[in-house]
CSV table of C-alpha atoms in Angstrom, one decimal:
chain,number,residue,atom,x,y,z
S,1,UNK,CA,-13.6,-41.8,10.7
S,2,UNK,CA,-13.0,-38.6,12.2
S,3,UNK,CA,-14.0,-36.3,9.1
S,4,UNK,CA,-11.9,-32.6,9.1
S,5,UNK,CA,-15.5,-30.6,8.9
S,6,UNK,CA,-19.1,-31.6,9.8
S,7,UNK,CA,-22.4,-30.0,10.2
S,8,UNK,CA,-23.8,-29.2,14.0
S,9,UNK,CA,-27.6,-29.9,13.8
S,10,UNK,CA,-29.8,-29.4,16.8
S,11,UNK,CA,-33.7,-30.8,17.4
S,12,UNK,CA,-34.4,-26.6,17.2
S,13,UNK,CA,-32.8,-26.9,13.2
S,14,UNK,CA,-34.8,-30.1,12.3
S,15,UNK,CA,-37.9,-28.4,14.2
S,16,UNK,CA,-37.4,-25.0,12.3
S,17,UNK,CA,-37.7,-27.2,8.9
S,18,UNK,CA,-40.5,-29.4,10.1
S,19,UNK,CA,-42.6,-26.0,10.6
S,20,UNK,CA,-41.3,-24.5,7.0
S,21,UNK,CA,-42.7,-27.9,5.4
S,22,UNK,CA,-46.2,-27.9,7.2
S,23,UNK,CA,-46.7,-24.4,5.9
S,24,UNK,CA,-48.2,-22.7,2.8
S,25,UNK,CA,-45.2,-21.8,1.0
S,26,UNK,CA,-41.6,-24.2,0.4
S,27,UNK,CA,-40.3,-21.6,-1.9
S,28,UNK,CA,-40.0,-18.1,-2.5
S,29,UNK,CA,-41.9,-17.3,0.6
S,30,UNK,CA,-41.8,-15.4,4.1
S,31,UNK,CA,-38.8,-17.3,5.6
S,32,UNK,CA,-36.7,-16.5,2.5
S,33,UNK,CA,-36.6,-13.2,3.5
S,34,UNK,CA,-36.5,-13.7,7.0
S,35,UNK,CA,-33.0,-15.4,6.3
S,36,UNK,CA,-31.9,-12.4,4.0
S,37,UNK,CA,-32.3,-9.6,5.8
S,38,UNK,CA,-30.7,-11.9,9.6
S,39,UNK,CA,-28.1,-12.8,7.3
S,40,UNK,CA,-27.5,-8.9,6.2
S,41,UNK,CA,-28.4,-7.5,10.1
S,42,UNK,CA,-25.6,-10.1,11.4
S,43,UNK,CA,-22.9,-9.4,8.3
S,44,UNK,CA,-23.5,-5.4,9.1
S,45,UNK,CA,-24.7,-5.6,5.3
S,46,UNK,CA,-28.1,-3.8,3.5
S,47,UNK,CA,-29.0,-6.3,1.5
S,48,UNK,CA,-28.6,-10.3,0.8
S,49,UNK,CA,-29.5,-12.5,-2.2
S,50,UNK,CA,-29.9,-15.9,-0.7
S,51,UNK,CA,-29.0,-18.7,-3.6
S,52,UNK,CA,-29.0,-22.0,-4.3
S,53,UNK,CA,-25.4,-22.5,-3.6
S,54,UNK,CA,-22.1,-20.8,-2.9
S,55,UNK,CA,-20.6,-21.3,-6.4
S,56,UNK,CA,-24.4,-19.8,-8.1
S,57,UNK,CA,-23.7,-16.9,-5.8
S,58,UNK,CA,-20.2,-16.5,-7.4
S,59,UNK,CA,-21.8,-16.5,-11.0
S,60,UNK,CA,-24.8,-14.0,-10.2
S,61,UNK,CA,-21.8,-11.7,-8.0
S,62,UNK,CA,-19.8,-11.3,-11.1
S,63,UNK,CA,-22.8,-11.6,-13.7
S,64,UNK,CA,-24.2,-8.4,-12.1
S,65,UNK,CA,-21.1,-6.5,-11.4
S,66,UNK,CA,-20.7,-6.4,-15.1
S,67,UNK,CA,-17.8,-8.9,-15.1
S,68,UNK,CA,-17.5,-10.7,-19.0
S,69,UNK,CA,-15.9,-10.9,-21.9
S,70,UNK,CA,-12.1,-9.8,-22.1
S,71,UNK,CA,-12.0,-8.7,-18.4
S,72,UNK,CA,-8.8,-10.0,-16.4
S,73,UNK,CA,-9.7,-11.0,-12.6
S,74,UNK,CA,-7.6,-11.0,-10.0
S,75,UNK,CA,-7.7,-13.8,-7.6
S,76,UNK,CA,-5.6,-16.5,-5.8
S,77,UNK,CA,-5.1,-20.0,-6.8
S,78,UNK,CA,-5.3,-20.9,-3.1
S,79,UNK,CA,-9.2,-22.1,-3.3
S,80,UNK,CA,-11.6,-24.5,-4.9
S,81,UNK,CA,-12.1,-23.8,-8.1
S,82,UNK,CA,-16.0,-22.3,-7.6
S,83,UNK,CA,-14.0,-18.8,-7.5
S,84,UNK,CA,-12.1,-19.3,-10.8
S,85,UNK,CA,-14.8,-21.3,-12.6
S,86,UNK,CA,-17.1,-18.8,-12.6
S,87,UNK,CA,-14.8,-16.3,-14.1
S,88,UNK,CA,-14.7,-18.4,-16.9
S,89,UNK,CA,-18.4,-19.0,-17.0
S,90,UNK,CA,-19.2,-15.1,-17.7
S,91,UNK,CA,-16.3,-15.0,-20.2
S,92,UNK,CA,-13.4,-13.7,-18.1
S,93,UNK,CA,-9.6,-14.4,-17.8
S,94,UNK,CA,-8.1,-15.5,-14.1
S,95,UNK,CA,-4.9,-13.9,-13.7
S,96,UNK,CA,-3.4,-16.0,-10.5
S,97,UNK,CA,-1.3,-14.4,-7.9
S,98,UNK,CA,0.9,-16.1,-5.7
S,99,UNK,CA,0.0,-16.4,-1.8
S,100,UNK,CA,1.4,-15.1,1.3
S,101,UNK,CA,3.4,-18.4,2.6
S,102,UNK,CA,2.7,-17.4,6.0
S,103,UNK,CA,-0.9,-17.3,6.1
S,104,UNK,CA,-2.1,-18.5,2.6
S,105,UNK,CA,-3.9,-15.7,1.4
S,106,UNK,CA,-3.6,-13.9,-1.9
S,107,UNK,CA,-0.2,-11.9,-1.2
S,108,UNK,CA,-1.7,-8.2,-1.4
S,109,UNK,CA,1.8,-6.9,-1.9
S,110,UNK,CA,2.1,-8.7,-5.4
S,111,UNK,CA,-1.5,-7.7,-7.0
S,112,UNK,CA,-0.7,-4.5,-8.2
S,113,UNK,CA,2.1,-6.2,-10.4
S,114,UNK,CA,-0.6,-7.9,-12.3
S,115,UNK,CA,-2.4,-5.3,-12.9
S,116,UNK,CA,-3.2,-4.5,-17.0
S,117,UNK,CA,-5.5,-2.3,-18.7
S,118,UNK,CA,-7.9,-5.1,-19.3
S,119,UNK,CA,-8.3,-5.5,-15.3
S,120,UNK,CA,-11.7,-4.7,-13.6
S,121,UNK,CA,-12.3,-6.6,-10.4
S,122,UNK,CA,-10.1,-8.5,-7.7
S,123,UNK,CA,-12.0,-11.6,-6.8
S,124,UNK,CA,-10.1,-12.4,-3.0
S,125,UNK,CA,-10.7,-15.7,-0.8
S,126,UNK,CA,-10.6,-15.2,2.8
S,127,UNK,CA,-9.0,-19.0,2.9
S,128,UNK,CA,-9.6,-21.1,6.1
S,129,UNK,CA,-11.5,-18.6,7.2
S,130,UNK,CA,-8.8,-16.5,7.8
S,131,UNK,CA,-9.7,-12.7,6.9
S,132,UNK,CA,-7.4,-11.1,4.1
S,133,UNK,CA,-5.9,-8.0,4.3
S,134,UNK,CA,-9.0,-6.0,3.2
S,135,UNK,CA,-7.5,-2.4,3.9
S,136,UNK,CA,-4.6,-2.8,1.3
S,137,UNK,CA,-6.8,-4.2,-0.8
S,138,UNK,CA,-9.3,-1.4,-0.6
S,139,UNK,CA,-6.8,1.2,-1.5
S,140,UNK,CA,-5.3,-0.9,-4.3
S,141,UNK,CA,-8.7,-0.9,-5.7
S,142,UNK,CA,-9.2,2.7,-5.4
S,143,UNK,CA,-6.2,3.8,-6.9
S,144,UNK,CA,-7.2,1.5,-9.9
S,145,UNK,CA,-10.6,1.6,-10.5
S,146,UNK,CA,-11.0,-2.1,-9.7
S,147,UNK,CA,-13.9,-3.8,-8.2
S,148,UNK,CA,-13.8,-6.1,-5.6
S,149,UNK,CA,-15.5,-9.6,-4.3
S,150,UNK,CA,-15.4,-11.5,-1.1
S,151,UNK,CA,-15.2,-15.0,-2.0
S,152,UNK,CA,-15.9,-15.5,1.8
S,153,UNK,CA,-17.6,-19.2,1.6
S,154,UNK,CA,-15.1,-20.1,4.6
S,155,UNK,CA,-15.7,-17.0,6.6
S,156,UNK,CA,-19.1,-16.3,7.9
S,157,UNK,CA,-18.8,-15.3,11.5
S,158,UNK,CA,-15.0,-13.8,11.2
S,159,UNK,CA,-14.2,-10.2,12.0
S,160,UNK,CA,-11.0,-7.9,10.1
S,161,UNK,CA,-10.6,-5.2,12.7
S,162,UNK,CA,-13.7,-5.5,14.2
S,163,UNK,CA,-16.2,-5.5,11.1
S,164,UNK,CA,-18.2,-9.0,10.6
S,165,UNK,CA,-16.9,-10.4,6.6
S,166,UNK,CA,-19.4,-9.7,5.1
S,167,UNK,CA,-19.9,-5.7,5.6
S,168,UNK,CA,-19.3,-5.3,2.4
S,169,UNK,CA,-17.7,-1.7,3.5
S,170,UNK,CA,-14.9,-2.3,1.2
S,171,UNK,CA,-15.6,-4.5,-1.1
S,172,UNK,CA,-18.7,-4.7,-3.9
S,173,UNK,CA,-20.2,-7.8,-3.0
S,174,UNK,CA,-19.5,-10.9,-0.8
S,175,UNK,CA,-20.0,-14.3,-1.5
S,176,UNK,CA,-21.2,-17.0,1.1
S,177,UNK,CA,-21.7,-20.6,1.3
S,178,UNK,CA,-23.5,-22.5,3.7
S,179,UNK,CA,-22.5,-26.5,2.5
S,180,UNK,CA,-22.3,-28.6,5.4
S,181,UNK,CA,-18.8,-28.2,6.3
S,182,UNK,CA,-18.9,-23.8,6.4
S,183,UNK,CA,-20.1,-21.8,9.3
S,184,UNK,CA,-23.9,-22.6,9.0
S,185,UNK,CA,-25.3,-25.0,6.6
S,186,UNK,CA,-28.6,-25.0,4.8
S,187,UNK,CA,-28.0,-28.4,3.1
S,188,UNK,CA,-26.6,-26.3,-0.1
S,189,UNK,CA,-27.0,-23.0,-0.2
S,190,UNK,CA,-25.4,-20.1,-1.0
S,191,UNK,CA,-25.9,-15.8,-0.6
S,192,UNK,CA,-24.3,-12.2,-1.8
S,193,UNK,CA,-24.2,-9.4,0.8
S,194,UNK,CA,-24.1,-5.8,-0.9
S,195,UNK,CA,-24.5,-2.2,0.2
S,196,UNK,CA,-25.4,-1.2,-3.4
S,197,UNK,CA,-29.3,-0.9,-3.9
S,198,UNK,CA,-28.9,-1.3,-7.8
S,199,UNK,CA,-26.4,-4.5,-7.8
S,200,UNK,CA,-29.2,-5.9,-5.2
S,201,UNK,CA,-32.0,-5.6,-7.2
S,202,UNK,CA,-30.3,-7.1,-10.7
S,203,UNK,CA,-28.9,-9.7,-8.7
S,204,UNK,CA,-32.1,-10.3,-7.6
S,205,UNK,CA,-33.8,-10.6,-11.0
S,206,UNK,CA,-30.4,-12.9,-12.1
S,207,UNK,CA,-31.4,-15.7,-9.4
S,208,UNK,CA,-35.2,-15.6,-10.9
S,209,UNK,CA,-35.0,-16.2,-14.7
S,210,UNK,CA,-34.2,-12.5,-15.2
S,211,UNK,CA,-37.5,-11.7,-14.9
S,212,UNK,CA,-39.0,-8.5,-13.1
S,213,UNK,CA,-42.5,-6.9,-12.2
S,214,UNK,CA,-41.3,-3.2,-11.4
S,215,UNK,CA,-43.5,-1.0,-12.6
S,216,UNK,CA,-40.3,0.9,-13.9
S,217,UNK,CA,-39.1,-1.6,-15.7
S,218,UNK,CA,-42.0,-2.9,-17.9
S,219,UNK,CA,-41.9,-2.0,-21.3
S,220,UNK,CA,-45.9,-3.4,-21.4
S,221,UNK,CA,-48.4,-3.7,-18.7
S,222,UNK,CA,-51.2,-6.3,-19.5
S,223,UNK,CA,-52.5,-7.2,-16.1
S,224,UNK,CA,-51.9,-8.0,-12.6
S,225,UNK,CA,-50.2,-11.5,-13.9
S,226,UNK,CA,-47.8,-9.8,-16.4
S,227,UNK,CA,-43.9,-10.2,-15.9
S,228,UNK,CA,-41.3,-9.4,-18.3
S,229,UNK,CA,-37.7,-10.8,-19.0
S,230,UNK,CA,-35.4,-8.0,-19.1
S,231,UNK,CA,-32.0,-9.6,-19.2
S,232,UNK,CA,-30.8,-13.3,-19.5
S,233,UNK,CA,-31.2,-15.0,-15.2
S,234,UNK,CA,-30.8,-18.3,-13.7
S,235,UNK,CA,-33.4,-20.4,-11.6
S,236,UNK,CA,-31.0,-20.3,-8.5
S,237,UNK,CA,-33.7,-19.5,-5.7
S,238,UNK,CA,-32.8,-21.0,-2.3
S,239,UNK,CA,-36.0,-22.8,-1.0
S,240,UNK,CA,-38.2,-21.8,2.2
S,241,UNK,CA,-37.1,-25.1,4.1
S,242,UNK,CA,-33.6,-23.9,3.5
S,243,UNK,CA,-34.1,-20.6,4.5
S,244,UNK,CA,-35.5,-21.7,7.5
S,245,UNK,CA,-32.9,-24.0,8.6
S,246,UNK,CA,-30.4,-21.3,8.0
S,247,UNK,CA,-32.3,-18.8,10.0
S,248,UNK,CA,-32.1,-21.5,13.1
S,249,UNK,CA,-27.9,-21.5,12.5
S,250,UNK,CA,-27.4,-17.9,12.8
S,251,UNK,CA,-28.9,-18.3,16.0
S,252,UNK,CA,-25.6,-20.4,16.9
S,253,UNK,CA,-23.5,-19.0,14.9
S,254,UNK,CA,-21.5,-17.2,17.8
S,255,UNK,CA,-21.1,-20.4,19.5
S,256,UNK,CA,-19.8,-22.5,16.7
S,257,UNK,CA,-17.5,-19.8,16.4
S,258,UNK,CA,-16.3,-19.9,19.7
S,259,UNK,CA,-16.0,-23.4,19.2
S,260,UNK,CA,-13.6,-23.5,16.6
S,261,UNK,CA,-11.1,-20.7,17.9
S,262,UNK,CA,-11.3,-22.8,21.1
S,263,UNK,CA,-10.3,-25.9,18.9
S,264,UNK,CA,-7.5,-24.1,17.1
S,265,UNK,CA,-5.9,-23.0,20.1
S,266,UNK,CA,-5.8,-25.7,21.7
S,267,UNK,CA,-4.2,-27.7,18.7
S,268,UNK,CA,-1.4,-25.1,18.8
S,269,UNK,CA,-0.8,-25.5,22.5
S,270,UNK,CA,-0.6,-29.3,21.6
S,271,UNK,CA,1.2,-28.7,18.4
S,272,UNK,CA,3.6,-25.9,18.9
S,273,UNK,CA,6.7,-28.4,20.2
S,274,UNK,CA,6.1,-31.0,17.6
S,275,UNK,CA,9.0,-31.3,15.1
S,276,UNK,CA,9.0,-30.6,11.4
S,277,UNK,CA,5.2,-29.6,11.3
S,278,UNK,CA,4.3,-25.8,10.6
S,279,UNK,CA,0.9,-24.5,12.0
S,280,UNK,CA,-1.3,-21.6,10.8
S,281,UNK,CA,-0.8,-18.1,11.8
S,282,UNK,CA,-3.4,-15.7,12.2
S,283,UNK,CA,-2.7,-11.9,12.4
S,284,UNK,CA,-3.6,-10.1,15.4
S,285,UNK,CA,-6.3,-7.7,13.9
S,286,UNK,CA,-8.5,-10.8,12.6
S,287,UNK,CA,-10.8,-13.1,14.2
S,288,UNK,CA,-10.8,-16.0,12.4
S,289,UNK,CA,-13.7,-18.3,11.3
S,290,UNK,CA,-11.1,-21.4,11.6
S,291,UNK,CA,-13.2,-23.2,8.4
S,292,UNK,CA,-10.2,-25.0,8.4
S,293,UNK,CA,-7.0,-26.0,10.5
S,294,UNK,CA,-3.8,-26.6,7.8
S,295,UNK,CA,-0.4,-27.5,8.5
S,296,UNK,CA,2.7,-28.1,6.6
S,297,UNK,CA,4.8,-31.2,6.9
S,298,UNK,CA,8.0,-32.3,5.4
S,299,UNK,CA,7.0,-32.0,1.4
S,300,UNK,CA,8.8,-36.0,0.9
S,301,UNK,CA,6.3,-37.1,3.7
S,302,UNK,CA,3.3,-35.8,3.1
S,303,UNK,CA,1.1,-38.6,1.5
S,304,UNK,CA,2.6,-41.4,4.0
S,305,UNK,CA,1.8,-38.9,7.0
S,306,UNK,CA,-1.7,-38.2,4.8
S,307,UNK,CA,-2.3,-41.9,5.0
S,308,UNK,CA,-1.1,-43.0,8.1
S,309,UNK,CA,-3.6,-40.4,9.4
S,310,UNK,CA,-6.3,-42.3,7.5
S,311,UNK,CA,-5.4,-45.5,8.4
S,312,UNK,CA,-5.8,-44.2,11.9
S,313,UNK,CA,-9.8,-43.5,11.2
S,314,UNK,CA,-8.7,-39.2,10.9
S,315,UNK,CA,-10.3,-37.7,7.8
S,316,UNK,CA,-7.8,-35.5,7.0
S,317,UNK,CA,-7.9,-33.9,3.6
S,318,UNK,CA,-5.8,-31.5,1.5
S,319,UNK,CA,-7.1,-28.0,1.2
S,320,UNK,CA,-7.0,-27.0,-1.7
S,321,UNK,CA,-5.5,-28.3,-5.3
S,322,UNK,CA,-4.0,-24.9,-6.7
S,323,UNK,CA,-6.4,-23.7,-9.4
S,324,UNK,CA,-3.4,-23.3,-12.0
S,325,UNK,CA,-2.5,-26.9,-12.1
S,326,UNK,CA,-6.1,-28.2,-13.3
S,327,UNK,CA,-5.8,-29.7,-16.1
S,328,UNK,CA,-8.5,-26.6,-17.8
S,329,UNK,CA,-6.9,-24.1,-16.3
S,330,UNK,CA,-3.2,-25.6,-17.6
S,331,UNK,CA,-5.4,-26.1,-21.2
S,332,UNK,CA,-7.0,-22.0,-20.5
S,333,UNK,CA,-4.2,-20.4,-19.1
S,334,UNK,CA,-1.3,-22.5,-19.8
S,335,UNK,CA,1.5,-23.2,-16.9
S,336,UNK,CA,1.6,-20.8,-14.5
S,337,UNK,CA,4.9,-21.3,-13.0
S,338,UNK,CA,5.3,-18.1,-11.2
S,339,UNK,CA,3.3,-19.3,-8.4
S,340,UNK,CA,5.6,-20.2,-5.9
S,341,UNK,CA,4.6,-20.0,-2.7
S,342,UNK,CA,1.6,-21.4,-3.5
S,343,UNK,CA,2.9,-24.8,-5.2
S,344,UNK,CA,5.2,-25.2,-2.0
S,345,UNK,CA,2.2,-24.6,0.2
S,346,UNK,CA,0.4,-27.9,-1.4
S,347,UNK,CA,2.8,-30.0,-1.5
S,348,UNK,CA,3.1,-29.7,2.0
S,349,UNK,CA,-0.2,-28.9,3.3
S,350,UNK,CA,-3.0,-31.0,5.1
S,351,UNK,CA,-5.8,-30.3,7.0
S,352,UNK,CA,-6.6,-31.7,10.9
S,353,UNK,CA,-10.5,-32.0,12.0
S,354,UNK,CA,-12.1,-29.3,12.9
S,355,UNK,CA,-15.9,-28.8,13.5
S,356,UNK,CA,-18.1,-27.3,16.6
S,357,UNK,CA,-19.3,-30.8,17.1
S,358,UNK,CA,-15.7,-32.4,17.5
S,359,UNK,CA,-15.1,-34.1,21.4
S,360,UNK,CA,-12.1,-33.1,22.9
S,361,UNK,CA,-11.4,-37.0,23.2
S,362,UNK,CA,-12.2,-36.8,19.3
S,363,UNK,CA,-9.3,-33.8,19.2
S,364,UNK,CA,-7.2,-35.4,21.3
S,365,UNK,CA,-6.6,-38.9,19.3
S,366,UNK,CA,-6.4,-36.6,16.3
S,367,UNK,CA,-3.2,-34.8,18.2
S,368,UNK,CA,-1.9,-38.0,19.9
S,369,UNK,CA,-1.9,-39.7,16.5
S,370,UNK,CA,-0.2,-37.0,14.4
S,371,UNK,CA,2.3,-36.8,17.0
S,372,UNK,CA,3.3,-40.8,17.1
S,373,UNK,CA,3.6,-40.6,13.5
S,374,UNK,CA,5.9,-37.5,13.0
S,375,UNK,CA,8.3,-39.0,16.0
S,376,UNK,CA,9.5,-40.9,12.7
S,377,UNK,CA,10.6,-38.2,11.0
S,378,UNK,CA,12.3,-36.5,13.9
């Protein structure tokens, strides 16, 4: 089975973790940081908070932006459900809006709409890895007082008019994953880039029990040993081995990349001819991550051209259930039929392989295969 995303690991990864288990620390030691502040360098970012995962990194973003209890947050239901869950976690509402049907990101023209007194951040997706349109976004923010979070698990590596995701330049905080399938992987693992010194060093406290040693913050001082809890934290600490695996990705980062834009294209030279199928679009002023390749088929089709893909040893997969028709979030929120575009996207979307270890034989049976099976529907 061809699966749609995979990690690339090279004898210099399993090398970089060999050395991080044969020395004196496996957690909260040197390489930790060393993968924080690469992580920040690349992103254009001060600071990082490396985690145990991306949907941990999620909880301590919001957690430490002051997100709770009867704050509405605006986000997409175009994602998996990490971005929304979370909300719930620290107490606050959802509020769904619909996507852009050309390119499956939150639909910036429609936020504003959903805008109530009880609104205090905009939690976006750049889906697919496919960077939203941050400038609108920025000045809808402004104008309202509103933070804002980069759910960017799919988009490490991808560039909005020349600034690496991640830059945090307009945005609060952004949020990364590194599971297998994203950019880099650490196994699990997760980080939240900032350019605020304050929302760092809470953040930082949040991923370590709440607990702190700052002079500053010490109500007592007993000894050289003493720590105090100063606000309710998680044990969410990424581990040295991790860190160390991650540090040997960003090192190919570029490449895998390159890689997947070179995959893309060439699936829409293939593609572009092929009737009733609609590929993804990417606007001009982005450089995508490609995290995932989507297309739309004939809605009455999909799951027979889903499974005849299968059966054909191609792991395609749909990305992603809407959030509002969970079965918690229809119990939380009750139906949310407004969301149009976004309930025609799934029922026609799938996602093809895609991954900087896929053979061009590999891409090429994947292409030859969805073609035999939509001459059917011609």
């Amino acid at each position: 089975m061809i699966p749609y995303g995979r990690q690339s690991i090279e004898e210099e990864d399993i090398h970089a973790v060999v050395e991080a288990l044969r020395s004196d620390w496996l957690t909260q030691g040197p390489k930790l940081k060393e993968f924080e502040e690469k992580l920040a360098a690349y992103c254009g970012a001060k600071y990082a908070v490396a985690v145990s995962n991306g949907t941990t990194a999620l909880h301590v973003a919001y957690l430490g932006l002051g997100i709770g209890e009867g704050d509405e947050v605006i986000t997409t239901p175009n994602t998996f459900v990490a971005t929304s869950n979370m909300l719930l976690v620290v107490g606050a509402t959802p509020v769904f809006c619909d996507i852009d049907p050309k390119r499956y990101n939150i639909d910036v023209e429609k936020i504003e709409s959903l805008i109530t007194p009880s609104t205090k951040a905009i939690s976006l997706v750049h889906f697919a890895g496919h960077p939203v349109d941050i400038d609108t976004i920025e000045r809808i923010a402004k104008k309202h007082n509103l933070l804002v979070i980069e759910d960017s698990c799919q988009a490490l590596g991808a560039t909005y008019k020349n600034k690496k995701i991640g830059s945090c330049t307009q945005s609060n905080a952004a949020v990364f994953s590194f599971h297998p399938v994203k950019s880099i992987t650490t196994g699990e693992g997760g980080a939240i880039l900032t350019n605020d010194k304050e929302l760092y060093e809470k953040m930082m406290r949040l991923r370590t029990h709440g607990v702190t040693k700052d002079p500053e913050l010490l109500e007592e001082y007993h000894g050289d040993w003493y720590f105090e809890t100063c606000e309710l934290g998680y044990n969410y600490r990424m581990t040295d081995m991790q860190a160390a695996l991650g540090i040997s990705q960003l090192k190919q980062l570029d490449t895998f990349i390159e890689k997947r834009n070179k995959q893309a294209t060439y699936y829409n030279e293939q593609l572009k001819d092929v009737s009733n199928i609609v590929l993804p679009t990417v606007d001009d002023t982005v450089r995508s991550a490609w995290h995932l390749y989507v297309i739309q088929v004939l809605k009455e089709h999909r799951k027979e051209i889903f499974d005849a893909m299968r059966e054909a040893g191609i792991g395609v997969q749909v990305h992603h259930v809407p959030v509002h028709i969970h079965p918690l979030f229809k119990k939380v929120l009750g139906e949310q039929k407004y969301l149009v575009h976004a309930d025609e996207y799934y029922s026609r979307c799938f996602s093809l392989p895609i991954f900087p270890k896929m053979t061009r034989e590999e891409q090429n049976h994947v292409i030859g295969t969805l073609k035999h099976i939509m001459e059917t529907y011609e």
